[in-house]
PDB file of C-alpha atoms in Angstrom:
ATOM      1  CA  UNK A1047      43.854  81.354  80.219  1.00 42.00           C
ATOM      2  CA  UNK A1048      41.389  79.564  81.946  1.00 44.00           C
ATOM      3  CA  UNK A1049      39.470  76.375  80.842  1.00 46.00           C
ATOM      4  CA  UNK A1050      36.823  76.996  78.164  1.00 49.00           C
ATOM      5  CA  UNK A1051      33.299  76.068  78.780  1.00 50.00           C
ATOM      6  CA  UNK A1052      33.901  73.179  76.171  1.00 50.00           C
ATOM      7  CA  UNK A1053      36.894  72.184  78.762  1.00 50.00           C
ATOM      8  CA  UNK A1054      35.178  72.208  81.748  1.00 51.00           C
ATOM      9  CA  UNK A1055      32.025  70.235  80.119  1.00 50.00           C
ATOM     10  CA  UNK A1056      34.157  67.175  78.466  1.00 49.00           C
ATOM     11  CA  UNK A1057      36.107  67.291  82.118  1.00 52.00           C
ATOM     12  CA  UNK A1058      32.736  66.718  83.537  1.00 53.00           C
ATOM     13  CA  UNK A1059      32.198  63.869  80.989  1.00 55.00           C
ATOM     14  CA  UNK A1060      35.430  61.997  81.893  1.00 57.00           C
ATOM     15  CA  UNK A1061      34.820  58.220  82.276  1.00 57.00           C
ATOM     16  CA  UNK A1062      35.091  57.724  86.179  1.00 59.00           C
ATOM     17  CA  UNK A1063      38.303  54.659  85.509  1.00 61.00           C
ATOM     18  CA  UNK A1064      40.088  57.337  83.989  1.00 67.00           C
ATOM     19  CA  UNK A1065      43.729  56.622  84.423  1.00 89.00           C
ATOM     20  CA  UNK A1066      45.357  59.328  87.061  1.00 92.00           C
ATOM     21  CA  UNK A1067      48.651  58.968  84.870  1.00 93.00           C
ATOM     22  CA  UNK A1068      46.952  59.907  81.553  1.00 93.00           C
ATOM     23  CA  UNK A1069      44.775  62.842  83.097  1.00 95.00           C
ATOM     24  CA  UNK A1070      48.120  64.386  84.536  1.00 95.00           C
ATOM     25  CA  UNK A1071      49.790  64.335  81.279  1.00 94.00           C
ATOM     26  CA  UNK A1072      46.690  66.000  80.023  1.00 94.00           C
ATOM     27  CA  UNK A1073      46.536  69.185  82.105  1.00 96.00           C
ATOM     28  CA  UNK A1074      50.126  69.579  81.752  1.00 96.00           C
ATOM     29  CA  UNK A1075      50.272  69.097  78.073  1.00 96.00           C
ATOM     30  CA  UNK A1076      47.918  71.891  77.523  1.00 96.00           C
ATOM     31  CA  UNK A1077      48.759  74.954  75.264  1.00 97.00           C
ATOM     32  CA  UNK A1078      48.212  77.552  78.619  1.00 97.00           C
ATOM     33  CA  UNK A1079      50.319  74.968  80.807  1.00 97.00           C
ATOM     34  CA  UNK A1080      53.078  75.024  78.435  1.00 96.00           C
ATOM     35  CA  UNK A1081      52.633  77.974  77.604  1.00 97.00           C
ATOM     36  CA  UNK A1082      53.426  78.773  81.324  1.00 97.00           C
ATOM     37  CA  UNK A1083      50.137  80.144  81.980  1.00 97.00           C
ATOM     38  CA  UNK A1084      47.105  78.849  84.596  1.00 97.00           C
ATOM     39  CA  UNK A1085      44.973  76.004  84.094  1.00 98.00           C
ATOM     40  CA  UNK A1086      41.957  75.144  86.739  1.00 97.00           C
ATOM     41  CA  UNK A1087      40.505  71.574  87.569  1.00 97.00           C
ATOM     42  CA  UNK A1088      37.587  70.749  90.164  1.00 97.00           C
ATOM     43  CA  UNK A1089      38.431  69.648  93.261  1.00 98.00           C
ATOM     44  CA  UNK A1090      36.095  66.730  92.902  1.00 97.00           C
ATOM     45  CA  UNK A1091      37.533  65.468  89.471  1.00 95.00           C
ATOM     46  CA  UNK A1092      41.408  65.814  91.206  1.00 97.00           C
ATOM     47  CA  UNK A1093      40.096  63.857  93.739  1.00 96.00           C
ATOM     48  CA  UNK A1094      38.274  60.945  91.951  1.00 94.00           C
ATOM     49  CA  UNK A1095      40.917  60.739  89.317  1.00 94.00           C
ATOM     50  CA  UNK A1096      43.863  61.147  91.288  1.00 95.00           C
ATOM     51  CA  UNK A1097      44.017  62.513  95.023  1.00 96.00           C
ATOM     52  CA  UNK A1098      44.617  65.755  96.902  1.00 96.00           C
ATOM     53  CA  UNK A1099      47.983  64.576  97.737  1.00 96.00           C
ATOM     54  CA  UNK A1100      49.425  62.897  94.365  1.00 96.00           C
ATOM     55  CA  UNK A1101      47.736  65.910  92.335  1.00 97.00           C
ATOM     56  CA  UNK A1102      49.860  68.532  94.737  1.00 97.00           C
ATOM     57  CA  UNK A1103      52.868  66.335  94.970  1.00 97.00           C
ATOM     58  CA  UNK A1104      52.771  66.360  90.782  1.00 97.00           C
ATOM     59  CA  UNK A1105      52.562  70.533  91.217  1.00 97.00           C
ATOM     60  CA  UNK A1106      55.587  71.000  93.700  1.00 97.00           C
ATOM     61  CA  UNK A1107      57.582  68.189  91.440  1.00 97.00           C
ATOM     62  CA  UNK A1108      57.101  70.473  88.126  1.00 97.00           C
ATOM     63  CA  UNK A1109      57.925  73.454  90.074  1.00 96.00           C
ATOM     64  CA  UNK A1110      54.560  74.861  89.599  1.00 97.00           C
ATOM     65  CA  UNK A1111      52.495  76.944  92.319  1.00 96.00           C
ATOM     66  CA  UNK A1112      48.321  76.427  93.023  1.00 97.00           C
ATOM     67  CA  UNK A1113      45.722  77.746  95.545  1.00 97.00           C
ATOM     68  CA  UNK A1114      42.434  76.145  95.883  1.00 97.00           C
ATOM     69  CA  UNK A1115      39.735  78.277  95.883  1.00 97.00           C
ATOM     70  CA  UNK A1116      36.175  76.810  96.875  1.00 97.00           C
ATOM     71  CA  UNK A1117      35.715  73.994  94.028  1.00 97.00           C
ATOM     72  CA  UNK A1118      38.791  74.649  91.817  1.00 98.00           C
ATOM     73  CA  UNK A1119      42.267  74.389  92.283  1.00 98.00           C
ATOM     74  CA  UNK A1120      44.052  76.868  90.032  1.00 98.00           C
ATOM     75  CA  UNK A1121      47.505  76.115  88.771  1.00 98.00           C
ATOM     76  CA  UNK A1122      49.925  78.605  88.149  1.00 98.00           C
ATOM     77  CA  UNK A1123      52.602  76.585  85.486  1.00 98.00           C
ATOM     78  CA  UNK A1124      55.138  78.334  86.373  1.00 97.00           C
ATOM     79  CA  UNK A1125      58.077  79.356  89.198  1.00 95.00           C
ATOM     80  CA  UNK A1126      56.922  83.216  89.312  1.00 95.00           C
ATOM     81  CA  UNK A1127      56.233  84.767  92.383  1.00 93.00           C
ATOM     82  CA  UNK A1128      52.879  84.668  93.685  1.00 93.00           C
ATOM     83  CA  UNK A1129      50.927  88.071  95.432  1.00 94.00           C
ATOM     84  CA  UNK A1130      47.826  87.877  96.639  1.00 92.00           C
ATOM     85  CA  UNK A1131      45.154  90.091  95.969  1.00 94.00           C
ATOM     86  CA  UNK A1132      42.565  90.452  98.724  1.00 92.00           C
TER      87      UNK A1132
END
């Protein structure tokens, strides 16, 4: 469900001029996002690749829910209801 050390390592390898277009396709391409599952990013690679605001503007357009949690934002790719568990 969540990205695979491999994952996270290439996303940490990204050239810094990659194109915010391209990376969104990307995530939401993936097997677990079509899949309708969860897939995490870093806060700091949302931000230098696209921005807070156009990254969370792309989740409310697909109907999606996220939190952010400390460094990752975790996507839920789906319209389920969210509960918290504290």
């Amino acid at each position: 469900m969540f990205t695979t050390t491999r994952q996270a390592d290439i996303m940490d390898n990204m050239p810094r001029h990659m194109n915010a277009e391209h990376w969104i396709r990307h995530i939401f391409s993936s097997k677990s996002a079509r899949d309708g599952g969860v897939v995490r990013r870093k806060v700091r690679d949302v931000e230098r690749i696209i921005g807070s605001g156009a990254f969370e503007a792309e989740v409310r357009r697909r109907g999606y829910r996220a939190v952010q949690n400390g460094q990752h934002y975790v996507v839920f790719c789906n319209a389920e209801r969210l509960r918290l568990i504290e």
